[in-house]
Amino acid sequence: MITLDHGSGGKLSRELIEKILMPELSNPILSQLGDSAILDIASTKIAFTTDSHTVSPLFFPGGDIGKLSVTGTINDLAMVGATPLYLSLSLIMEEGFSEELLKEIVKSISSTAKENDVRIVTGDTKVVEKEKVDKIFINTAGIGIIPQSTDIGPHKIRHKDRIILSGSLGEHSITLMVLRNEMELPKGLKSDCASLYPLVRTLTSKIKDIHAMRDITRGGLGTVLNEFVADASFGIEIEESKIPIQPDVKAYCDILGFDPLYLANEGKLVLFAAPDVADEIVSIMRKHPLGKDAAVIGEVTESHPGIVAMKTSIGGKRIVDSLVGEQLPRIC
Amino acid sequence: MITLDHGSGGKLSRELIEKILMPELSNPILSQLGDSAILDIASTKIAFTTDSHTVSPLFFPGGDIGKLSVTGTINDLAMVGATPLYLSLSLIMEEGFSEELLKEIVKSISSTAKENDVRIVTGDTKVVEKEKVDKIFINTAGIGIIPQSTDIGPHKIRHKDRIILSGSLGEHSITLMVLRNEMELPKGLKSDCASLYPLVRTLTSKIKDIHAMRDITRGGLGTVLNEFVADASFGIEIEESKIPIQPDVKAYCDILGFDPLYLANEGKLVLFAAPDVADEIVSIMRKHPLGKDAAVIGEVTESHPGIVAMKTSIGGKRIVDSLVGEQLPRIC
């Protein structure tokens, strides 16, 4: 049986991919399992990616399913160093869905696309009977161009690389969780849903040797870091005290027993770069609204390959595993 | 309110696109509303398309949701003269969905992709709670390359162009309808679900001046032909007696009051070409298993621009409108 945990972005998602999808579909491009596939078409490097969005509720402080569908795919393209150019848009709606809500969602898709200079060039709409889909699901696929000289990916990661986080963790997850449970949303707390492309563009125009990037969505930082060390000859060590978390998010995590390392974000990235450029990267990020809380949170180590370890705030050291189980379904 | 009719591929689908989507999203590429968008990336013509599949039931004689998800997108690429190369694959599953069924679907995706020499290069999996999606929905987006010299599209259609149909209508719709109503499926009746790319490749290698093509899916032949004449300076005249229909399909249409002109197909195309190559096209098609019942069914006329007219079998003439309302939801 497929369970919600299979959609968590964590261990069971990985298992689903490795045990059911890859044995049938595997090829050298798909097997890289990056944020985007990198295609060589007529000697041009093209990035290609897809995401379906099933977020509930559809509208939330900081975003909505329309904005999320555009930024999610833009972010996946940006993480491989691509300039996002074109999106497809596929809507699956429930019979009886409100035209007014649809208009609002489409407006949000449109303005987010315009802000990011990407165009929706092809689409599809389906309508299914009542209760056969929850209101509306949206898929986008995206195409971008990667400059020939750009080479960003896990294969570039080296021993002692610094690990840089672009900002505080968990705002997206906690905002949705508070809304769903009809709890009071602390003033100022909202989803971090954003296109990371402007931040990445600023970075890549100034720093030539970014080794790898990934946006931290489902599964959270803990899972993303584990994806980097899986089957790798290196490990990762991070420091809990360096990881920025907003006080409201921390408070909700304490009350509800969530671990911020596994909370989903929709406007945060983790980046690997050589030690000599790490401070410059953090300084560039901090001047940008999307990176104002950026920090070096750890480094790549040879001492425990395949393992993510964390120095805790109270001085201990623990292993950070991939997310097991689902903390909060349908956050994207 | 959004109704099932908005997903029919007919009049209300068009209205949804024109009234809600285009005012916000319109751009010169999207506005062409072709089977695929045609992008100019680094001087290469790239075709890009997407489709979400919500077909019910998931398995049917002649195909399944996996095969359909691959052939549907391949067909959209083939219709603009592209060689299909890469697909994305996004699965949205219901909690509790059977792993065994998923494996069967993935196997079907894999074998269909291999047969057509396309690769799944990027993907996404989501799981939602029980009853928030009906079993499994699948989105694919596709990328293909169009040879620089190829120019296929509605803008190429000329007065007196012959209209060629690749085969008989309605097998896909009627097969699903019979299954859903637990009626007895006549021996030999099955969905025509197929990749049209092999047929198109054979054609385009021999005939240089195909003017336009479209696969006949939702909305059926009647709607597809109306899309060609919408806002055009020409009309279309077809002959009912020339349109191939299998006897079993005809029988079900008579009993149930369906019009075969509006039934969806998943392995049929309609093609426009100059009169002097029409017979050669039909003869090439008839030698191919996917086109064995191909026929010239009509021609482009100047006499009633914007209108599709049909000479009926009993000698009259009637206007063929776009599909109004939904004959059968969730056929793809």
XYZ file of C-alpha atoms in Angstrom:
664
model
C 0.000 0.000 0.000
C 1.083 3.550 -0.682
C 1.012 5.667 2.492
C 1.231 9.385 3.156
C 4.813 8.729 4.262
C 5.648 7.830 0.651
C 4.942 11.455 -0.230
C 6.929 12.959 2.625
C 10.080 13.622 0.657
C 11.890 11.523 3.279
C 12.991 7.902 3.576
C 9.872 6.268 2.190
C 9.765 8.652 -0.776
C 13.294 7.576 -1.551
C 12.322 3.944 -1.172
C 9.380 4.403 -3.555
C 11.701 5.960 -6.115
C 14.418 3.354 -5.685
C 12.262 0.242 -5.444
C 9.347 0.960 -7.771
C 10.223 3.766 -10.161
C 13.940 3.443 -10.874
C 14.065 -0.292 -11.688
C 11.739 0.427 -14.623
C 12.578 3.970 -15.608
C 16.250 4.388 -14.777
C 18.547 6.112 -17.257
C 21.712 8.169 -16.774
C 19.813 11.487 -16.659
C 16.967 10.433 -14.358
C 19.334 8.583 -12.027
C 20.999 11.816 -10.993
C 17.773 12.690 -9.150
C 18.679 16.366 -9.157
C 16.232 19.236 -8.768
C 16.184 19.409 -12.572
C 17.277 17.066 -15.328
C 20.106 18.450 -17.423
C 19.641 17.758 -21.129
C 22.038 18.332 -23.978
C 19.895 19.476 -26.881
C 21.741 20.632 -30.013
C 24.771 21.499 -27.838
C 22.707 23.645 -25.484
C 22.378 22.684 -21.808
C 18.675 22.646 -21.006
C 17.263 22.176 -17.491
C 13.894 20.396 -17.265
C 11.834 19.754 -14.146
C 8.282 19.077 -12.932
C 6.230 19.377 -9.760
C 2.609 18.703 -8.896
C 1.114 20.845 -6.158
C -1.608 19.599 -3.826
C -1.145 22.112 -0.997
C -3.965 22.566 1.502
C -5.275 25.173 2.213
C -5.071 26.776 -1.228
C -4.414 30.257 0.145
C -2.127 31.035 3.073
C -0.206 34.020 4.415
C 2.760 34.466 2.101
C 1.377 32.609 -0.890
C -1.153 30.343 -2.534
C -1.144 27.222 -4.703
C -0.689 29.341 -7.835
C 2.373 31.204 -6.609
C 3.802 27.980 -5.167
C 3.365 26.146 -8.485
C 5.425 28.773 -10.266
C 8.113 29.380 -7.638
C 8.535 25.665 -6.920
C 9.466 24.919 -10.512
C 11.542 28.086 -10.929
C 13.494 27.103 -7.830
C 14.212 23.626 -9.175
C 15.582 25.178 -12.375
C 17.623 27.776 -10.477
C 19.293 25.096 -8.329
C 21.179 23.683 -11.323
C 22.268 27.155 -12.432
C 19.609 27.568 -15.121
C 17.832 30.731 -16.188
C 14.146 29.763 -15.940
C 12.381 30.528 -19.231
C 9.238 28.541 -19.942
C 6.592 26.756 -17.874
C 3.765 24.404 -18.674
C 0.627 24.613 -16.540
C -1.812 21.785 -15.947
C -4.889 22.213 -13.775
C -6.989 19.368 -12.357
C -10.153 20.758 -10.835
C -13.081 19.360 -8.926
C -16.529 19.813 -10.424
C -18.102 22.730 -8.547
C -14.823 24.534 -7.898
C -15.332 28.271 -7.693
C -14.524 30.315 -10.790
C -13.662 33.244 -8.529
C -11.026 31.216 -6.684
C -9.703 29.928 -9.985
C -9.358 33.512 -11.233
C -7.454 34.475 -8.095
C -5.124 31.504 -8.504
C -4.531 32.249 -12.184
C -3.815 35.906 -11.341
C -1.256 34.762 -8.816
C 0.336 32.391 -11.353
C 0.467 35.212 -13.865
C 2.015 37.815 -11.566
C 4.579 35.370 -10.174
C 5.561 34.327 -13.699
C 5.891 37.963 -14.801
C 7.972 38.932 -11.779
C 10.361 36.141 -12.673
C 10.351 36.771 -16.401
C 9.106 33.271 -17.249
C 6.276 32.514 -19.638
C 3.512 29.918 -19.420
C 3.647 28.506 -22.952
C 1.509 25.359 -22.890
C -1.196 23.962 -20.658
C -3.979 21.538 -19.945
C -7.189 21.639 -17.912
C -9.079 18.668 -16.566
C -12.247 18.576 -14.493
C -13.189 15.499 -12.464
C -16.344 14.642 -10.541
C -17.001 15.942 -7.038
C -14.804 14.344 -4.357
C -12.478 12.782 -6.933
C -9.921 15.516 -6.327
C -9.598 17.979 -3.449
C -10.545 21.315 -5.061
C -7.589 21.886 -7.386
C -4.182 20.319 -8.039
C -1.656 22.108 -10.228
C 1.282 20.703 -12.131
C 3.963 22.837 -13.692
C 6.951 21.673 -15.686
C 9.747 24.071 -16.489
C 12.522 24.628 -18.978
C 15.597 26.780 -18.474
C 18.974 27.313 -20.115
C 22.232 26.603 -18.303
C 25.260 28.626 -19.465
C 27.837 26.279 -21.059
C 30.460 27.181 -18.457
C 28.144 26.497 -15.502
C 28.602 23.180 -13.746
C 26.737 22.962 -10.459
C 25.918 19.635 -8.840
C 26.735 17.123 -6.125
C 29.734 15.840 -8.157
C 31.486 19.153 -7.485
C 31.374 18.840 -3.697
C 34.822 18.609 -2.044
C 36.183 17.879 1.399
C 35.999 20.953 3.667
C 33.394 22.664 1.488
C 31.342 25.038 3.585
C 27.594 24.495 3.823
C 25.603 27.695 3.665
C 21.917 28.031 4.503
C 20.094 31.003 2.967
C 17.773 31.670 5.906
C 15.617 30.470 8.789
C 13.809 27.132 8.669
C 10.203 26.048 8.911
C 8.029 29.110 8.280
C 6.118 27.476 5.427
C 5.296 24.276 7.309
C 4.381 25.966 10.567
C 2.172 28.546 8.846
C 0.174 25.781 7.139
C 0.027 23.691 10.269
C -1.299 26.599 12.348
C -3.926 27.401 9.698
C -5.102 23.815 9.375
C -5.512 23.464 13.109
C -7.310 26.794 13.317
C -4.782 28.004 15.837
C -3.843 31.668 16.065
C -1.122 32.691 13.624
C 1.541 34.769 15.398
C 1.822 38.262 13.909
C 4.519 38.324 11.264
C 4.646 34.562 10.704
C 4.006 33.600 7.095
C 5.148 31.111 4.504
C 8.559 31.834 3.010
C 7.172 30.876 -0.446
C 9.407 32.731 -2.912
C 11.328 32.432 -6.130
C 14.972 31.909 -5.241
C 16.076 32.776 -8.745
C 16.860 36.477 -8.054
C 19.106 35.432 -5.153
C 20.811 32.721 -7.204
C 21.300 35.065 -10.171
C 22.985 37.631 -7.928
C 25.197 34.920 -6.452
C 26.196 33.263 -9.713
C 27.024 36.610 -11.324
C 29.575 37.265 -8.572
C 30.787 33.823 -7.484
C 32.042 31.472 -10.154
C 32.608 28.356 -8.106
C 29.408 27.395 -6.355
C 29.675 23.623 -6.056
C 26.091 22.515 -5.404
C 22.708 23.908 -4.382
C 19.355 22.505 -3.421
C 16.142 24.176 -2.284
C 14.894 22.821 1.015
C 11.316 21.683 0.489
C 9.657 18.407 1.546
C 11.752 16.475 4.023
C 13.509 19.607 5.264
C 17.193 20.367 5.702
C 17.870 17.027 7.394
C 16.630 15.034 4.415
C 18.250 17.269 1.795
C 21.654 16.954 3.462
C 21.227 13.191 3.639
C 20.512 13.121 -0.103
C 23.886 14.774 -0.660
C 25.802 12.205 1.421
C 23.931 9.122 0.172
C 26.441 6.872 -1.613
C 29.051 9.649 -1.278
C 32.640 9.389 -0.078
C 32.070 12.289 2.287
C 29.951 13.141 5.307
C 28.518 16.381 6.615
C 28.834 18.073 9.965
C 26.516 20.935 10.906
C 26.141 23.022 14.064
C 22.706 23.384 15.581
C 23.480 26.813 17.033
C 24.269 28.210 13.609
C 20.915 27.241 12.076
C 18.592 30.253 12.058
C 15.029 29.663 13.282
C 12.428 32.326 14.011
C 11.277 32.385 17.652
C 7.632 31.742 16.698
C 8.599 28.706 14.657
C 10.770 27.442 17.488
C 7.922 27.917 19.966
C 5.489 25.918 17.822
C 8.089 23.204 17.296
C 8.595 22.930 21.051
C 4.861 22.766 21.760
C 3.994 20.360 18.979
C 7.077 18.209 18.968
C 8.221 19.071 15.434
C 11.887 19.026 14.558
C 12.720 22.136 12.479
C 15.351 20.101 10.612
C 12.522 18.235 8.869
C 10.133 21.106 8.230
C 9.475 22.076 4.623
C 10.411 25.472 3.290
C 9.483 27.060 -0.012
C 12.043 29.840 -0.262
C 15.253 28.529 1.256
C 18.304 26.870 -0.196
C 21.416 25.125 1.001
C 24.651 25.667 -0.881
C 28.091 24.048 -0.993
C 31.198 26.096 -1.803
C 34.922 26.128 -1.119
C 36.031 27.635 2.239
C 37.716 30.642 0.597
C 34.482 31.962 -0.936
C 32.083 31.050 1.868
C 32.223 34.378 3.695
C 31.737 36.322 0.484
C 28.702 34.194 -0.379
C 27.152 34.798 3.027
C 27.810 38.511 2.715
C 26.196 38.673 -0.752
C 23.213 36.668 0.493
C 22.713 38.878 3.537
C 22.386 41.954 1.337
C 19.507 40.250 -0.485
C 15.994 40.122 1.040
C 15.828 36.368 0.406
C 19.096 35.721 2.215
C 19.186 38.182 5.068
C 19.637 35.432 7.686
C 22.156 33.434 5.647
C 24.840 31.598 7.609
C 27.570 28.996 7.285
C 26.036 26.086 9.186
C 28.603 23.370 8.674
C 31.084 21.666 6.410
C 31.886 18.599 4.390
C 34.018 16.060 6.197
C 35.906 12.898 5.312
C 35.573 11.445 8.788
C 32.111 9.796 8.509
C 31.173 9.227 4.875
C 27.451 8.905 4.189
C 26.500 10.422 7.518
C 25.137 13.827 8.516
C 26.180 14.694 12.072
C 25.148 17.699 14.122
C 26.865 19.378 17.062
C 23.911 20.157 19.298
C 23.457 23.442 21.151
C 24.128 21.733 24.460
C 27.458 20.415 23.258
C 26.641 16.866 22.195
C 26.763 15.347 18.764
C 24.000 13.416 17.060
C 23.320 11.774 13.748
C 20.764 13.534 11.568
C 18.840 10.935 9.607
C 16.464 11.468 6.672
C 12.890 12.203 7.613
C 11.123 9.000 8.593
C 7.351 9.216 8.388
C 5.401 12.318 7.498
C 5.287 15.305 9.822
C 2.724 17.226 7.838
C 1.215 16.067 4.543
C 0.336 18.305 1.585
C 2.567 21.242 2.326
C 3.310 21.664 -1.367
C -18.719 27.215 -10.753
C -16.491 24.892 -12.717
C -18.481 22.016 -14.239
C -17.503 18.737 -15.871
C -18.329 20.417 -19.183
C -15.348 22.743 -18.634
C -13.151 19.669 -18.942
C -14.833 18.279 -22.051
C -12.414 19.698 -24.570
C -15.426 21.356 -26.217
C -17.076 24.771 -26.067
C -16.887 25.321 -22.339
C -13.225 24.239 -22.213
C -12.544 26.873 -24.836
C -14.516 29.431 -22.813
C -12.539 28.592 -19.668
C -9.309 29.103 -21.569
C -10.427 32.299 -23.257
C -12.206 33.952 -20.336
C -10.179 32.898 -17.313
C -6.744 31.688 -18.377
C -5.774 33.746 -21.425
C -6.576 37.225 -20.049
C -3.937 36.633 -17.387
C -1.467 34.317 -19.062
C -1.603 35.228 -22.754
C 1.632 35.553 -24.706
C 2.457 34.964 -28.376
C 3.486 31.331 -27.802
C 0.622 30.260 -25.520
C -1.965 32.049 -27.681
C -1.346 29.657 -30.557
C -3.024 26.951 -28.457
C -1.374 24.227 -30.511
C -0.824 20.662 -29.374
C 2.677 21.747 -28.326
C 4.308 25.117 -27.752
C 7.119 25.817 -30.195
C 10.108 27.455 -28.520
C 13.199 28.929 -30.077
C 16.045 28.025 -27.731
C 19.543 28.870 -28.929
C 18.330 28.680 -32.554
C 16.845 25.218 -32.053
C 13.106 24.668 -32.443
C 11.913 22.876 -29.328
C 8.382 21.515 -28.873
C 7.036 21.541 -25.288
C 3.697 20.171 -24.076
C 1.902 18.859 -20.999
C -1.093 16.704 -20.113
C -2.587 15.460 -16.879
C -4.338 12.117 -16.998
C -7.293 11.251 -14.770
C -8.732 8.391 -16.803
C -11.146 5.972 -15.129
C -10.857 2.992 -15.010
C -7.057 2.872 -14.782
C -6.769 -0.260 -16.923
C -8.795 -0.931 -20.057
C -8.515 -3.114 -23.157
C -5.890 -1.464 -25.335
C -4.158 0.520 -22.634
C -3.927 1.937 -19.141
C -3.280 5.308 -17.500
C 0.494 4.754 -17.766
C 0.546 4.034 -21.486
C -1.926 6.877 -22.093
C 0.236 9.348 -20.163
C 3.194 8.582 -22.399
C 1.401 8.303 -25.763
C -0.743 11.397 -25.102
C 2.296 13.602 -24.686
C 4.242 11.940 -27.505
C 1.271 12.553 -29.807
C 1.125 16.243 -28.899
C 4.823 16.559 -29.780
C 4.439 14.586 -33.007
C 1.582 16.824 -34.208
C 3.917 19.814 -34.613
C 6.493 17.699 -36.435
C 8.769 17.147 -33.441
C 10.843 14.094 -32.611
C 9.776 13.268 -29.023
C 12.847 12.984 -26.770
C 12.275 13.605 -23.080
C 9.355 13.316 -20.673
C 8.728 14.401 -17.118
C 6.515 12.203 -14.954
C 4.510 13.371 -11.968
C 2.359 10.994 -9.933
C -0.357 12.058 -7.489
C -1.544 9.047 -5.527
C -4.200 8.368 -2.946
C -3.108 7.041 0.422
C -3.749 3.300 0.340
C -3.188 2.935 -3.397
C -1.870 -0.500 -4.248
C 1.860 -0.853 -4.793
C 1.149 -3.722 -7.165
C -1.026 -1.540 -9.382
C 1.570 1.204 -9.224
C 4.217 -1.255 -10.376
C 2.040 -2.329 -13.299
C 1.453 1.292 -14.289
C 5.155 2.144 -14.058
C 5.994 -0.930 -16.154
C 3.555 0.253 -18.793
C 5.054 3.771 -18.709
C 8.506 2.289 -19.087
C 7.720 -0.041 -21.992
C 5.749 2.624 -23.875
C 8.598 5.098 -23.427
C 11.149 2.534 -24.633
C 9.092 1.566 -27.678
C 9.030 5.220 -28.663
C 12.650 5.924 -27.814
C 11.806 8.649 -25.293
C 13.306 8.906 -21.829
C 11.680 9.873 -18.532
C 14.277 12.312 -17.191
C 12.656 14.055 -14.241
C 9.741 13.353 -11.942
C 7.739 14.018 -8.834
C 5.567 11.915 -6.530
C 2.872 13.193 -4.214
C 0.579 11.247 -1.905
C -2.642 12.770 -0.582
C -5.113 11.545 2.010
C -7.803 8.997 1.212
C -10.611 10.362 -0.986
C -8.672 13.518 -1.851
C -7.762 12.071 -5.232
C -9.279 9.166 -7.146
C -6.560 6.486 -6.953
C -3.858 8.026 -9.173
C -3.515 10.975 -11.537
C -0.489 11.244 -13.793
C 1.002 14.301 -15.462
C 3.619 14.134 -18.151
C 5.284 17.035 -19.906
C 7.362 16.437 -23.013
C 10.172 17.956 -25.001
C 10.986 17.267 -28.641
C 13.078 18.769 -31.409
C 11.560 20.107 -34.603
C 13.824 20.063 -37.683
C 14.577 23.651 -38.772
C 12.935 23.124 -42.156
C 9.695 21.746 -40.677
C 6.784 24.147 -40.469
C 3.511 22.439 -39.627
C 0.580 24.367 -38.236
C -2.831 25.932 -38.879
C -1.170 28.950 -40.582
C -0.185 26.643 -43.467
C -3.745 25.568 -44.309
C -4.891 26.671 -47.790
C -8.143 26.681 -49.748
C -8.912 23.255 -51.226
C -6.550 21.453 -48.821
C -7.713 17.899 -48.359
C -8.605 16.714 -44.874
C -7.360 13.224 -44.087
C -8.437 11.133 -41.119
C -6.028 8.383 -40.041
C -8.672 5.860 -38.973
C -12.027 5.035 -37.435
C -13.533 7.128 -34.648
C -14.635 6.459 -31.105
C -13.066 3.181 -29.994
C -11.401 4.734 -26.935
C -14.542 6.458 -25.634
C -16.876 3.563 -26.291
C -14.512 1.033 -24.689
C -14.365 3.118 -21.495
C -18.076 3.752 -21.516
C -18.892 0.058 -21.886
C -16.491 -0.816 -19.048
C -17.858 1.835 -16.713
C -21.404 0.696 -17.256
C -20.425 -2.924 -16.803
C -21.875 -3.753 -20.191
C -20.445 -6.520 -22.334
C -17.484 -5.433 -24.442
C -17.879 -6.690 -28.028
C -15.057 -9.011 -29.027
C -12.309 -7.050 -30.753
C -13.375 -3.654 -29.452
C -10.616 -1.892 -27.558
C -9.175 1.557 -27.013
C -7.109 2.882 -29.925
C -4.567 4.261 -27.402
C -1.294 4.449 -29.350
C 1.713 6.575 -30.091
C 1.135 8.234 -33.451
C 4.793 9.132 -33.777
C 5.794 6.105 -35.915
C 3.026 6.940 -38.392
C 3.938 10.643 -38.443
C 7.649 9.860 -38.857
C 6.898 7.640 -41.846
C 4.714 10.349 -43.350
C 7.071 13.278 -42.798
C 10.012 11.322 -44.211
C 8.132 10.912 -47.495
C 5.859 13.944 -47.748
C 7.430 17.362 -47.339
C 4.359 19.548 -47.378
C 1.985 18.421 -44.657
C 0.186 21.627 -43.708
C -1.308 20.845 -40.305
C -2.047 17.928 -37.994
C -3.915 17.387 -34.772
C -4.631 14.279 -32.741
C -8.325 13.791 -32.058
C -8.745 13.451 -28.317
C -11.261 15.171 -26.018
C -14.051 16.843 -27.956
C -13.630 14.512 -30.925
C -13.274 15.250 -34.620
C -16.117 17.784 -34.585
C -14.419 19.962 -31.982
C -10.929 19.618 -33.462
C -12.154 20.723 -36.894
C -13.940 23.679 -35.298
C -10.689 24.704 -33.613
C -9.084 24.895 -37.047
C -11.785 27.152 -38.497
C -12.192 29.402 -35.427
C -11.227 32.959 -36.459
C -10.042 31.576 -39.817
C -10.781 32.896 -43.310
C -11.781 29.421 -44.419
C -14.403 26.807 -43.623
C -14.401 23.022 -43.775
C -16.676 20.591 -45.550
C -16.616 16.911 -44.669
C -18.618 13.927 -45.900
C -20.260 11.680 -43.342
C -20.052 8.605 -45.590
C -16.258 8.923 -45.802
C -15.696 8.838 -42.037
C -14.697 5.335 -40.930
C -16.479 3.944 -37.886
C -16.351 0.368 -36.617
C -19.741 -1.381 -36.614
C -19.590 -2.028 -32.834
C -18.896 1.620 -32.132
C -21.710 2.635 -34.448
C -24.095 0.228 -32.725
C -23.291 1.624 -29.266
C -23.633 5.184 -30.564
C -27.076 4.365 -31.958
C -28.243 2.698 -28.747
C -26.850 5.311 -26.387
C -27.346 8.431 -28.454
C -23.674 9.349 -28.784
C -22.448 11.197 -31.842
C -19.179 9.629 -33.059
C -18.033 13.062 -34.223
C -17.594 14.031 -30.580
C -16.102 10.843 -29.207
C -12.528 10.958 -27.935
C -9.797 8.907 -29.546
C -6.267 8.285 -28.331
C -4.570 7.098 -31.500
C -6.122 9.039 -34.382
C -5.122 12.198 -36.165
C -6.550 14.555 -38.727
C -4.239 16.078 -41.306
C -4.397 18.911 -43.850
C -2.441 18.753 -47.104
C -2.579 20.044 -50.651
C -4.838 18.095 -53.078
C -1.904 16.830 -55.160
C -0.367 14.875 -52.248
C -3.579 13.692 -50.573
C -3.801 10.340 -52.295
C -0.155 9.578 -51.631
C -0.640 10.392 -47.937
C -3.641 8.088 -47.692
C -1.734 5.337 -49.446
C 1.267 5.692 -47.079
C -1.049 5.714 -44.078
C -2.919 2.614 -45.199
C 0.296 0.637 -45.319
C 0.892 1.496 -41.642
C -0.979 -0.385 -38.884
C -1.985 2.937 -37.280
C -3.505 4.248 -40.505
C -5.026 1.229 -42.211
C -8.480 2.863 -42.410
C -7.188 6.294 -43.457
C -9.374 8.305 -45.797
C -9.834 11.739 -47.303
C -12.947 12.927 -45.479
C -13.333 16.468 -46.764
C -11.692 19.686 -47.787
C -11.061 23.295 -46.932
C -13.495 25.719 -48.514
C -13.787 29.464 -48.913
C -17.564 29.390 -49.082
C -18.430 29.436 -45.344
C -15.493 30.753 -43.314
C -15.472 29.731 -39.660
C -17.942 26.915 -40.202
C -17.594 23.132 -40.387
C -20.310 21.649 -42.605
C -21.031 17.971 -43.244
C -22.761 16.301 -46.160
C -24.816 13.644 -44.393
C -25.164 10.081 -45.594
C -28.778 10.692 -46.538
C -27.822 13.596 -48.789
C -28.462 16.611 -46.575
C -25.981 19.094 -45.174
C -25.591 20.156 -41.574
C -23.380 22.370 -39.510
C -20.989 20.539 -37.178
C -20.540 22.611 -34.039
C -17.957 22.146 -31.272
C -18.924 19.723 -28.562
C -21.352 21.375 -26.155
C -21.541 19.697 -22.769
C -19.672 16.556 -21.797
C -20.545 13.201 -23.346
C -18.255 11.186 -21.116
C -15.950 12.628 -18.460
C -12.480 11.354 -17.605
C -11.641 9.567 -20.797
C -8.041 10.750 -20.568
